[in-house]
Amino acid sequence: AVYALAVAAIFLRSRSVWEDVYAFGRVLTPFLVLTGLEYFAASPWLAFAPMFLVDTRISLNLVAQIAGIFRGAIG
């Protein structure tokens, strides 16, 4: 299943899938989960690394929005 999803990801030609973190996360979530489950027995932290990378990018988007809300509320 992991290899099938990896091959499918190669053929994703839409540029928006790769530029927008929300689109990328939706499309490749099964790939990230299956990859994580494969390495979970050996090292739980290593298993969650792909998901942490996607979550970090989403957090960067949200921090900018939250900072704008606080600046608007304060000033």
Coordinates of C-alpha atoms in Angstrom, one line a residue:
A1 CA 0.0 0.0 0.0
V2 CA 2.9 2.4 0.8
Y3 CA 4.4 1.8 -2.6
A4 CA 1.1 2.3 -4.4
L5 CA 0.5 5.6 -2.7
A6 CA 4.1 6.7 -3.4
V7 CA 3.6 5.9 -7.1
A8 CA 0.3 7.7 -7.1
A9 CA 1.9 10.8 -5.5
I10 CA 4.5 10.9 -8.3
F11 CA 1.7 11.4 -10.8
L12 CA 0.0 14.3 -9.0
R13 CA 0.7 17.0 -11.5
S14 CA -1.5 19.7 -10.0
R15 CA 0.8 22.5 -8.7
S16 CA -1.7 23.5 -6.0
V17 CA -1.4 20.1 -4.3
W18 CA 2.3 20.7 -3.7
E19 CA 2.1 24.4 -2.8
D20 CA -0.7 24.3 -0.3
V21 CA 0.0 22.4 2.9
Y22 CA -3.7 21.6 3.5
A23 CA -4.0 20.0 0.0
F24 CA -0.8 18.0 0.4
G25 CA -1.9 16.8 3.8
R26 CA -5.2 15.6 2.6
V27 CA -3.8 13.8 -0.4
L28 CA -0.9 12.1 1.3
T29 CA -2.3 11.4 4.7
P30 CA -2.7 7.6 4.1
F31 CA 0.9 7.5 2.8
L32 CA 2.2 9.3 6.0
V33 CA 0.2 7.1 8.3
L34 CA 1.3 3.9 6.6
T35 CA 4.9 5.0 6.6
G36 CA 4.7 5.9 10.3
L37 CA 3.1 2.6 11.2
E38 CA 5.9 0.7 9.5
Y39 CA 8.5 2.3 11.8
F40 CA 6.4 2.5 14.9
A41 CA 7.8 -0.7 16.5
A42 CA 11.4 0.4 16.1
S43 CA 11.2 4.0 17.1
P44 CA 7.9 5.8 17.9
W45 CA 9.4 9.3 17.5
L46 CA 10.8 8.4 14.1
A47 CA 7.4 7.0 13.1
F48 CA 5.7 10.3 13.7
A49 CA 8.4 12.4 12.0
P50 CA 6.5 12.8 8.7
M51 CA 3.3 13.9 10.5
F52 CA 5.3 16.3 12.7
L53 CA 6.7 17.9 9.5
V54 CA 3.2 18.5 8.0
D55 CA 1.9 19.7 11.4
T56 CA 4.8 22.1 11.7
R57 CA 3.9 23.7 8.4
I58 CA 0.2 24.0 9.3
S59 CA 1.2 25.6 12.7
L60 CA 3.3 28.2 10.9
N61 CA 0.2 29.2 8.9
L62 CA -2.0 29.4 12.0
V63 CA 0.6 31.3 14.1
A64 CA 0.6 34.2 11.6
Q65 CA -3.2 34.3 11.7
I66 CA -3.4 34.2 15.5
A67 CA -0.7 37.0 15.7
G68 CA -2.9 39.2 13.4
I69 CA -5.9 38.6 15.7
F70 CA -3.9 39.6 18.8
R71 CA -2.6 42.7 17.1
G72 CA -6.1 43.7 16.1
A73 CA -7.5 43.1 19.6
I74 CA -4.7 45.0 21.3
G75 CA -4.3 47.9 18.9

